[in-house]
Coordinates of C-alpha atoms in Angstrom, one line a residue:
Chain A
M1 CA 52.6 96.9 34.4
K2 CA 53.3 93.7 33.0
N3 CA 52.8 89.8 34.2
N4 CA 54.2 86.2 34.7
A5 CA 51.4 85.2 32.6
N6 CA 52.6 87.4 30.0
L7 CA 56.0 87.2 30.3
I8 CA 56.0 82.9 29.7
S9 CA 53.3 83.6 26.5
A10 CA 56.5 85.7 25.4
G11 CA 58.1 82.5 24.8
N12 CA 60.9 84.4 26.7
V13 CA 61.6 84.1 29.8
E14 CA 61.8 87.1 32.1
T15 CA 63.8 86.4 35.1
P16 CA 61.7 88.8 38.2
P17 CA 64.7 90.5 39.8
P18 CA 64.3 89.2 42.5
Y19 CA 63.7 90.2 46.7
F20 CA 64.7 92.6 47.8
A21 CA 64.3 93.1 52.0
P22 CA 63.4 96.6 52.2
E23 CA 66.8 98.2 53.9
V24 CA 66.2 98.7 58.1
E25 CA 68.4 101.2 59.5
T26 CA 69.7 98.6 63.2
L27 CA 69.3 101.3 66.0
D28 CA 72.9 99.5 68.7
V29 CA 71.1 100.7 72.0
S30 CA 74.1 100.9 74.0
V31 CA 74.9 103.2 76.5
E32 CA 77.7 104.7 73.9
Q33 CA 75.1 106.2 71.4
G34 CA 73.0 107.9 74.2
F35 CA 69.9 105.4 74.7
F36 CA 69.4 105.8 78.7
T37 CA 70.2 102.9 80.6
S38 CA 69.4 102.9 84.4
V39 CA 72.2 102.8 86.9
A40 CA 73.2 99.9 88.6
Y41 CA 73.2 100.5 92.3
D42 CA 73.9 97.9 95.1
D43 CA 70.7 96.8 96.5
L44 CA 71.9 97.0 100.3
Y45 CA 73.7 100.4 100.6
G46 CA 72.2 101.6 97.8
T47 CA 75.3 103.0 95.8
E48 CA 76.5 102.5 92.8
D49 CA 78.0 99.5 91.5
S50 CA 80.5 98.9 90.7
V51 CA 82.2 98.0 86.5
R52 CA 85.8 96.2 87.1
D53 CA 88.1 96.1 84.1
E54 CA 89.7 93.7 82.2
Y55 CA 93.2 92.9 84.0
E56 CA 96.0 94.0 83.0
E57 CA 100.4 94.5 83.9
I58 CA 102.1 97.4 83.4
Chain B
M1 CA 67.4 91.3 88.6
K2 CA 68.0 93.8 91.2
N3 CA 65.6 96.5 92.8
L4 CA 67.4 99.1 92.1
F5 CA 65.2 100.3 94.6
R6 CA 65.5 98.9 97.8
S7 CA 68.6 100.1 98.9
V8 CA 69.5 102.9 100.2
M9 CA 66.8 104.3 102.8
F10 CA 66.7 108.1 103.8
V11 CA 64.0 108.0 106.4
V12 CA 62.6 111.3 107.8
A13 CA 61.3 109.3 110.7
A14 CA 64.2 110.4 113.0
T15 CA 64.8 110.2 116.7
M16 CA 64.3 106.6 118.1
A17 CA 68.2 106.7 118.2
F18 CA 68.0 109.9 120.0
T19 CA 65.6 110.0 121.9
S20 CA 63.0 108.6 124.3
C21 CA 59.9 106.9 122.2
S22 CA 57.7 108.6 121.4
K23 CA 54.4 108.8 119.6
D24 CA 55.5 111.4 116.7
Q25 CA 58.4 108.6 117.1
E26 CA 56.1 106.2 116.5
N27 CA 54.7 107.3 113.3
G28 CA 58.2 108.5 111.8
L29 CA 57.7 112.6 112.0
P30 CA 61.2 114.0 112.7
V31 CA 60.8 115.3 116.2
E32 CA 62.1 118.9 117.9
N33 CA 64.2 118.8 120.7
E34 CA 66.8 120.6 122.3
Q35 CA 70.0 120.6 118.9
G36 CA 66.4 121.1 116.5
Y37 CA 65.2 119.0 114.2
L38 CA 66.4 114.9 114.6
F39 CA 66.1 114.3 110.4
S40 CA 67.1 110.3 109.8
F41 CA 68.2 108.7 106.3
G42 CA 68.8 105.6 105.7
V43 CA 71.7 103.1 104.8
E44 CA 75.2 100.6 107.0
D45 CA 81.0 99.5 110.6
N46 CA 83.8 101.2 111.3
T47 CA 85.5 104.1 110.2
R48 CA 84.8 104.1 106.4
T49 CA 83.3 102.7 103.3
S50 CA 84.8 100.3 101.9
L51 CA 84.0 97.8 98.5
A52 CA 82.3 94.8 99.6
G53 CA 83.0 92.6 95.5
N54 CA 82.2 95.9 93.6
A55 CA 80.4 97.4 95.8
I56 CA 80.7 100.4 97.7
K57 CA 79.6 99.6 101.4
W58 CA 79.4 101.9 104.0
E59 CA 80.7 101.5 107.2
A60 CA 80.5 102.8 110.5
G61 CA 81.4 105.5 112.2
D62 CA 80.8 107.5 107.8
L63 CA 79.1 110.3 107.5
A64 CA 77.7 112.6 105.0
G65 CA 77.0 115.7 104.3
V66 CA 73.6 117.0 103.7
F67 CA 71.4 120.0 103.1
V68 CA 67.4 121.1 102.8
T69 CA 66.4 123.5 100.5
G70 CA 63.7 125.4 101.2
S71 CA 63.8 125.0 105.6
I72 CA 63.1 128.1 107.7
P73 CA 66.4 128.5 108.0
P74 CA 67.4 126.0 105.6
T75 CA 70.1 123.8 106.6
A76 CA 73.6 123.7 104.7
N77 CA 76.4 120.9 105.0
V78 CA 75.6 119.5 108.4
S79 CA 77.0 116.6 109.2
A80 CA 75.1 112.7 109.4
T81 CA 76.6 109.7 111.0
I82 CA 75.4 106.0 109.8
D83 CA 73.8 104.0 112.2
L84 CA 74.3 99.9 111.0
T85 CA 71.9 99.2 113.6
K86 CA 68.8 99.3 111.3
T87 CA 67.4 98.0 108.7
P88 CA 67.9 99.3 106.1
M89 CA 71.3 101.2 107.5
V90 CA 70.0 105.1 108.6
F91 CA 72.0 108.2 109.1
N92 CA 70.7 110.6 111.8
T93 CA 71.3 114.2 111.5
T94 CA 70.1 117.1 113.0
L95 CA 68.7 120.0 110.9
K96 CA 67.8 123.2 112.2
A97 CA 63.8 123.5 111.3
A98 CA 61.8 120.5 111.1
P99 CA 61.6 119.8 106.0
A100 CA 58.8 119.9 104.7
E101 CA 56.6 118.3 102.0
G102 CA 58.7 120.2 98.6
Q103 CA 61.9 121.3 99.7
T104 CA 64.4 119.0 99.0
L105 CA 67.5 116.8 100.4
Y106 CA 70.7 116.7 99.0
A107 CA 73.8 114.4 99.9
Y108 CA 77.2 113.9 99.6
Y109 CA 80.1 111.6 100.2
P110 CA 82.7 111.9 102.6
Y111 CA 81.4 115.3 104.4
T112 CA 83.7 117.8 105.1
A113 CA 82.8 120.5 107.9
L114 CA 82.9 123.7 105.1
S115 CA 80.5 126.6 107.2
G116 CA 78.5 128.7 104.0
A117 CA 79.0 126.4 101.8
N118 CA 77.0 126.4 98.2
A119 CA 74.4 123.1 97.6
T120 CA 74.9 124.4 93.1
A121 CA 79.5 124.5 94.5
F122 CA 79.5 122.1 96.5
P123 CA 84.2 121.9 97.0
M124 CA 85.5 118.2 97.2
S125 CA 88.0 116.3 96.0
I126 CA 89.8 113.2 94.0
L127 CA 93.1 114.0 97.2
T128 CA 96.1 113.8 96.4
V129 CA 97.7 111.8 99.1
Q130 CA 95.5 109.2 99.8
R131 CA 96.2 106.7 103.4
Q132 CA 95.3 102.7 103.1
Q133 CA 94.8 100.5 106.6
E134 CA 96.0 97.4 105.3
A135 CA 96.4 95.2 102.4
N136 CA 93.5 94.4 100.5
I137 CA 90.9 96.7 102.1
F138 CA 89.9 99.6 99.7
N139 CA 89.6 103.4 101.7
G140 CA 86.3 104.3 101.0
A141 CA 86.7 108.1 102.6
N142 CA 88.9 108.4 99.4
N143 CA 86.2 107.7 97.0
P144 CA 83.9 110.6 96.5
L145 CA 80.5 110.2 96.3
V146 CA 77.0 112.1 95.6
G147 CA 73.9 111.6 96.3
L148 CA 70.6 111.7 94.1
P149 CA 68.3 114.7 95.1
V150 CA 65.3 114.1 96.9
A151 CA 62.4 116.1 96.8
L152 CA 60.9 115.8 100.0
T153 CA 56.6 114.4 100.4
A154 CA 53.8 114.5 102.7
A155 CA 54.6 110.8 102.4
D156 CA 58.5 111.3 102.8
L157 CA 58.2 113.2 106.1
Q158 CA 55.5 110.6 108.0
K159 CA 55.4 107.3 107.2
V160 CA 57.4 106.3 103.8
M161 CA 61.7 106.4 103.9
P162 CA 62.0 108.4 100.8
V163 CA 65.8 106.7 98.7
V164 CA 68.5 108.4 98.5
K165 CA 71.5 106.6 96.2
F166 CA 74.4 107.5 95.5
R167 CA 76.5 108.1 92.4
Q168 CA 80.3 107.9 92.2
L169 CA 82.4 110.8 90.7
G170 CA 86.1 108.4 90.5
S171 CA 87.6 106.0 89.5
I172 CA 89.2 103.1 90.9
I173 CA 92.4 101.6 90.4
E174 CA 93.5 97.8 92.0
Y175 CA 97.0 97.8 92.0
K176 CA 97.9 94.2 92.5
L177 CA 101.5 94.4 94.1
F178 CA 103.5 91.1 93.3
S179 CA 107.0 89.5 92.4
T180 CA 107.9 86.4 90.2
N181 CA 111.6 88.0 91.5
A182 CA 111.6 85.6 94.7
A183 CA 114.1 89.1 96.6
Y184 CA 111.6 91.5 95.8
A185 CA 108.9 89.8 97.6
A186 CA 110.8 89.5 101.1
E187 CA 110.4 93.4 101.2
T188 CA 107.4 95.6 102.1
V189 CA 105.2 98.3 100.3
L190 CA 104.7 101.8 101.6
S191 CA 102.9 103.6 99.6
V192 CA 102.0 103.5 95.4
A193 CA 102.0 106.9 93.8
F194 CA 101.0 107.4 90.7
T195 CA 102.4 110.6 88.3
A196 CA 100.1 110.8 84.6
D197 CA 100.4 113.6 82.0
K198 CA 97.3 115.7 82.6
A199 CA 95.8 116.6 85.9
M200 CA 93.5 113.0 87.4
A201 CA 93.8 115.1 91.1
G202 CA 92.6 118.0 93.3
S203 CA 88.9 120.0 94.6
F204 CA 86.6 120.6 92.1
N205 CA 83.3 121.7 92.5
V206 CA 80.7 120.4 92.5
D207 CA 76.5 121.1 91.6
L208 CA 74.6 119.1 94.5
T209 CA 71.3 120.2 92.8
A210 CA 71.9 118.2 89.8
V211 CA 73.1 115.5 89.9
S212 CA 70.8 113.3 88.1
N213 CA 69.9 109.2 87.6
T214 CA 70.5 109.7 83.5
T215 CA 73.4 111.7 82.7
D216 CA 76.8 110.7 84.8
P217 CA 78.5 112.0 86.6
V218 CA 82.0 114.8 85.6
I219 CA 83.9 116.1 87.3
T220 CA 86.3 119.3 86.0
G221 CA 88.9 121.6 87.3
Y222 CA 91.2 119.7 89.1
T223 CA 94.5 120.5 88.4
E224 CA 97.2 118.3 90.5
Q225 CA 99.1 115.5 88.3
T226 CA 100.4 112.8 91.1
I227 CA 98.4 110.1 94.1
T228 CA 100.0 108.6 96.2
T229 CA 98.8 105.8 98.5
R230 CA 99.7 105.4 102.3
M231 CA 99.7 102.3 103.4
S232 CA 99.3 102.6 107.1
T233 CA 100.4 99.0 107.9
A234 CA 103.2 98.3 105.4
A235 CA 102.0 95.7 103.1
S236 CA 103.6 92.1 102.4
I237 CA 104.9 92.1 98.5
G238 CA 102.8 88.4 96.9
V239 CA 105.1 85.8 94.7
A240 CA 101.9 85.9 91.9
K241 CA 99.2 87.8 90.9
E242 CA 97.6 85.5 92.1
S243 CA 98.5 86.1 95.6
A244 CA 99.1 90.0 94.7
S245 CA 98.1 92.5 97.9
K246 CA 95.8 94.6 96.7
I247 CA 96.5 99.0 96.7
Y248 CA 93.8 101.2 95.9
M249 CA 93.6 104.6 94.5
V250 CA 91.1 107.1 93.8
V251 CA 91.3 109.1 90.6
A252 CA 89.1 110.9 88.7
P253 CA 87.9 109.7 84.7
G254 CA 89.9 109.6 82.2
T255 CA 92.6 108.6 79.8
Y256 CA 96.4 109.1 81.3
S257 CA 100.0 107.8 80.1
G258 CA 103.0 108.6 83.4
A259 CA 104.4 106.6 86.4
V260 CA 103.9 104.8 88.8
T261 CA 105.7 104.2 91.3
V262 CA 105.7 101.6 93.6
T263 CA 107.9 102.6 97.2
T264 CA 109.7 99.7 99.8
D265 CA 111.1 99.1 102.8
K266 CA 114.5 98.6 100.3
A267 CA 114.0 100.0 97.3
V268 CA 112.0 103.0 94.8
Y269 CA 110.5 101.2 91.5
T270 CA 109.3 103.2 88.0
F271 CA 107.2 101.1 85.7
N272 CA 106.3 103.9 83.0
I273 CA 102.5 103.6 81.0
T274 CA 103.7 104.5 77.5
V275 CA 100.3 103.4 76.2
A276 CA 97.8 105.8 77.8
K277 CA 94.8 103.3 80.0
D278 CA 90.9 104.4 80.4
F279 CA 90.2 104.4 84.1
K280 CA 86.8 104.9 83.3
R281 CA 84.1 107.1 86.2
A282 CA 82.9 104.3 89.1
G283 CA 85.3 101.2 87.0
I284 CA 87.6 99.6 89.4
K285 CA 90.8 98.8 87.0
E286 CA 93.4 96.1 87.5
L287 CA 96.4 96.8 87.3
G288 CA 98.8 93.6 87.7
V289 CA 102.0 95.1 89.6
N290 CA 105.2 92.6 88.9
L291 CA 107.8 94.0 91.3
A292 CA 110.6 92.3 88.8
N293 CA 109.6 94.2 85.9
A294 CA 109.8 97.6 87.3
D295 CA 111.8 99.7 84.7
G296 CA 113.9 100.8 87.2
R297 CA 114.6 100.1 90.7
V298 CA 116.2 102.4 92.8
A299 CA 117.5 101.4 96.6
R300 CA 117.0 102.9 100.0
T301 CA 117.1 103.1 103.3
A302 CA 114.9 102.9 105.0
A303 CA 114.2 106.8 107.6
T304 CA 114.4 107.0 111.0
Y305 CA 112.2 108.8 113.0
T306 CA 114.3 111.0 116.6
K307 CA 112.6 112.5 119.2
I308 CA 113.5 116.5 119.6
T309 CA 113.9 118.6 123.1
S310 CA 113.5 121.8 121.8
I311 CA 111.7 124.5 119.6
D312 CA 114.8 125.5 118.4
D313 CA 114.9 121.5 117.6
L314 CA 112.0 122.1 115.2
T315 CA 113.1 123.3 112.1
T316 CA 111.5 122.5 108.1
G317 CA 111.0 118.5 108.1
E318 CA 109.7 115.8 108.0
Y319 CA 108.7 114.7 111.4
I320 CA 106.0 111.8 113.2
I321 CA 103.4 114.2 115.2
T322 CA 102.2 111.5 118.3
A323 CA 101.7 111.3 121.9
T324 CA 100.7 109.7 124.5
A325 CA 99.7 109.1 127.9
N326 CA 101.1 107.6 130.0
A327 CA 105.2 107.3 128.4
T328 CA 104.6 104.1 126.8
D329 CA 102.4 103.4 124.1
Y330 CA 102.3 106.6 121.1
Y331 CA 100.0 106.8 118.7
A332 CA 101.0 108.7 116.2
I333 CA 98.2 111.6 113.5
P334 CA 97.9 109.8 110.5
N335 CA 98.2 110.8 106.7
A336 CA 95.2 112.3 105.3
P337 CA 93.1 111.2 108.7
N338 CA 89.3 110.7 108.5
V339 CA 88.6 113.2 110.6
I340 CA 85.2 112.5 113.0
T341 CA 82.9 115.2 114.7
G342 CA 86.3 117.5 114.6
K343 CA 88.6 114.3 116.6
I344 CA 90.8 112.0 114.1
A345 CA 91.9 108.2 115.6
G346 CA 95.1 108.3 116.3
Q347 CA 97.6 105.3 114.5
R348 CA 99.2 103.1 117.2
V349 CA 103.1 104.2 116.4
V350 CA 106.6 102.1 117.9
V351 CA 109.1 104.3 119.7
S352 CA 112.6 102.3 120.5
N353 CA 115.2 104.3 122.4
N354 CA 113.5 107.9 121.7
T355 CA 113.3 107.1 117.9
I356 CA 111.0 105.9 115.5
Q357 CA 111.8 103.2 112.7
E358 CA 110.0 104.6 109.1
K359 CA 107.8 100.2 109.2
D360 CA 106.7 101.2 112.5
A361 CA 104.8 104.7 111.7
A362 CA 103.7 104.3 108.0
G363 CA 101.6 106.5 106.6
C364 CA 102.8 108.9 109.1
V365 CA 105.5 111.4 108.0
W366 CA 104.2 114.9 108.1
T367 CA 106.5 117.8 106.8
I368 CA 106.2 120.8 109.1
T369 CA 107.2 124.3 108.1
K370 CA 108.1 127.1 109.7
A371 CA 107.8 130.5 108.3
T372 CA 107.4 134.1 109.3
G373 CA 104.8 136.0 109.0
M374 CA 103.6 139.6 109.3
T375 CA 100.2 140.9 110.2
S376 CA 98.6 143.9 108.2
P377 CA 99.1 147.5 109.4
T378 CA 96.9 148.7 112.2
P379 CA 96.6 153.0 113.6
N380 CA 97.2 151.8 116.9
N381 CA 100.3 149.5 115.7
P382 CA 101.5 151.0 112.1
T383 CA 105.0 148.3 112.5
P384 CA 103.4 145.2 113.8
A385 CA 106.4 143.2 114.0
P386 CA 107.1 138.9 112.4
Y387 CA 105.7 136.2 113.9
T388 CA 106.4 132.5 113.4
Y389 CA 104.4 129.9 112.4
Y390 CA 104.1 126.8 111.6
T391 CA 102.3 124.5 108.7
L392 CA 101.7 120.4 108.8
N393 CA 101.1 118.8 105.6
D394 CA 100.6 115.1 105.0
G395 CA 102.1 115.8 101.2
G396 CA 98.8 116.7 99.4
Q397 CA 96.9 118.9 102.6
Y398 CA 97.6 120.9 105.5
L399 CA 96.2 120.1 108.4
Y400 CA 93.8 122.7 109.2
H401 CA 91.5 123.9 112.7
E402 CA 88.9 125.6 111.5
Q403 CA 88.5 129.7 113.4
G404 CA 91.6 128.4 114.8
G405 CA 90.5 127.6 117.8
Q406 CA 88.7 130.0 118.8
R407 CA 85.7 128.1 119.6
G408 CA 85.1 125.7 121.9
D409 CA 84.2 122.1 122.0
N410 CA 82.8 120.9 118.5
L411 CA 85.8 122.8 116.5
E412 CA 86.5 120.6 113.4
Y413 CA 89.8 119.9 113.0
G414 CA 90.4 119.0 109.0
M415 CA 92.6 118.5 105.7
R416 CA 92.9 121.6 103.7
E417 CA 95.0 123.1 100.0
V418 CA 94.8 126.4 101.5
V419 CA 97.6 126.7 104.0
Q420 CA 96.9 127.2 108.3
Q421 CA 98.2 128.7 110.3
W422 CA 100.8 126.9 113.5
S423 CA 101.5 128.6 117.1
V424 CA 104.0 125.9 118.6
V425 CA 105.5 126.5 121.7
Y426 CA 107.5 123.7 124.1
D427 CA 106.1 123.4 127.1
A428 CA 107.2 120.8 130.0
N429 CA 109.5 118.1 127.3
E430 CA 106.1 118.6 124.1
F431 CA 104.8 120.9 122.3
K432 CA 101.5 122.8 122.2
F433 CA 100.4 123.2 119.1
V434 CA 97.8 126.4 118.6
G435 CA 95.5 127.6 115.8
I436 CA 96.3 131.2 114.4
R437 CA 93.3 132.7 113.0
R438 CA 93.9 136.3 111.4
T439 CA 98.1 135.7 113.2
A440 CA 95.5 135.3 116.4
V441 CA 96.8 132.4 118.4
Q442 CA 94.1 131.0 119.9
R443 CA 93.5 129.1 123.1
R444 CA 92.3 125.3 122.2
G445 CA 94.9 123.4 120.9
L446 CA 95.4 120.6 118.9
F447 CA 95.7 117.4 121.6
F448 CA 95.7 114.1 122.4
N449 CA 92.9 112.1 124.5
A450 CA 93.4 108.6 125.4
A451 CA 90.1 108.5 126.7
T452 CA 87.3 107.0 124.6
V453 CA 85.6 109.5 122.4
A454 CA 82.0 108.2 120.9
G455 CA 82.2 108.3 117.8
V456 CA 86.4 108.0 116.9
G457 CA 87.1 105.4 119.2
S458 CA 89.8 106.1 121.7
N459 CA 93.0 107.6 121.3
V460 CA 92.1 110.3 119.4
F461 CA 94.0 114.0 118.7
G462 CA 91.1 116.7 118.7
G463 CA 90.3 120.8 119.8
Y464 CA 91.6 120.7 123.7
S465 CA 92.3 123.0 126.3
T466 CA 95.1 121.9 128.3
S467 CA 93.0 120.1 131.6
G468 CA 94.0 116.4 131.8
Y469 CA 94.9 115.6 127.9
K470 CA 98.2 115.9 126.7
K471 CA 100.3 117.8 123.9
L472 CA 102.9 116.0 121.2
T473 CA 105.9 114.5 121.1
L474 CA 107.7 114.8 117.9
F475 CA 110.2 112.9 116.5
K476 CA 112.7 114.3 113.4
K477 CA 113.7 112.6 110.1
S478 CA 117.3 111.3 111.2
V479 CA 119.2 113.0 107.6

């Protein structure tokens, strides 16, 4: 295995490969991807909260 | 952050509202009385659930349905009545047997009187005709809910209130009606209908035992493509979206294109939805409806309904079905009625010179159909004669008389998708409607009681015998 000292002494500066972080697979934790999220219920009525969609005209 | 587990309590505490205090009641134990075991589960004011912001709110008069497995005998589909005076709010019901540890309780809303119903395939529906009392007030009875099953523990049966939480099955559309054309803004809205490119309403079966907090409920099997929301009080129309009148409709979750029609006292407006829209379960979709931008407007004339005075006048057509106790104050049977303990609260209508104007009986138009039936031949009657019957349909379902009037005071009225036959006679200036069951006309009929009925209100229609109660007065649409 080469080391930096050897590279310098040879007079030929060999550029070390740039450092790449190991590729990490990011996980998109969302309801759409099937991960469990708690269902929200109204505190007083115990009924599942509704989610209001954006207004649009027909 | 909300505390998700503090809200609706299912209380097996029992009986405080019904009986005098006893030691067991103080301890919260189920208590036996003459009717069975009084049993309570907690949850909140007059009529159905409504919307409080984005929350589904309980209202007085709400009835949930309950099953308890494993009790001896098991409890199948009994009604539970809301008690708003408790904190947390409580539903009360009577079980056939004392609930026990290890049993499971299932609940749904709104209650439907169905004998022989099974919790694993319980029939529920997204109504094709939905009723809204007035603009901006959501009628939760149109929005079916299912409870998360509760396995009863020893603690539940002693002091601790087990929690029942309800999930939504449908998707709510909030139509915001307004008109930037001032002429149209002076009209009043009678109904909004949505015809979709695919089924989005009707009946379906739900497995109440499989309701889960981790898997969203999915409904299938319904077949209807049109839903109409009828206003009991004609709605005004805003001049801008900020002042729009809100009219609600519950649809099965899905992605739909189609057409929305708005019927006012002066015209029918059509809006084509060519790009399909997504209606999410437990979602509220705000749809702005500017009458000035309709794809079509067809003028119409408001209908008038005239009193009929003979059985011969009772032909197939559209009617306002009313009754009066004093020949002055008339009440009509509303479309998509809320049936509470077998009774239907009447809607006040205005009668003048034996006629009713459309705007004075909004959401009360029934189609009465006259037909001929035939009984099956029997050895004693090999050639039965045909008989005449009538059906009452609100545009979506039939008014149904459980047991056809065979039972006593507890008989149940309700709405069904299947035809219910009625026998009608005209007597002393009024019409008497009596259910037909297996072609046998029963004794008790559909009568009007102006007095107050506990839990329902005054001026109710229900199953009574003739004594002391009023028969019906019919007003037919003039053509």
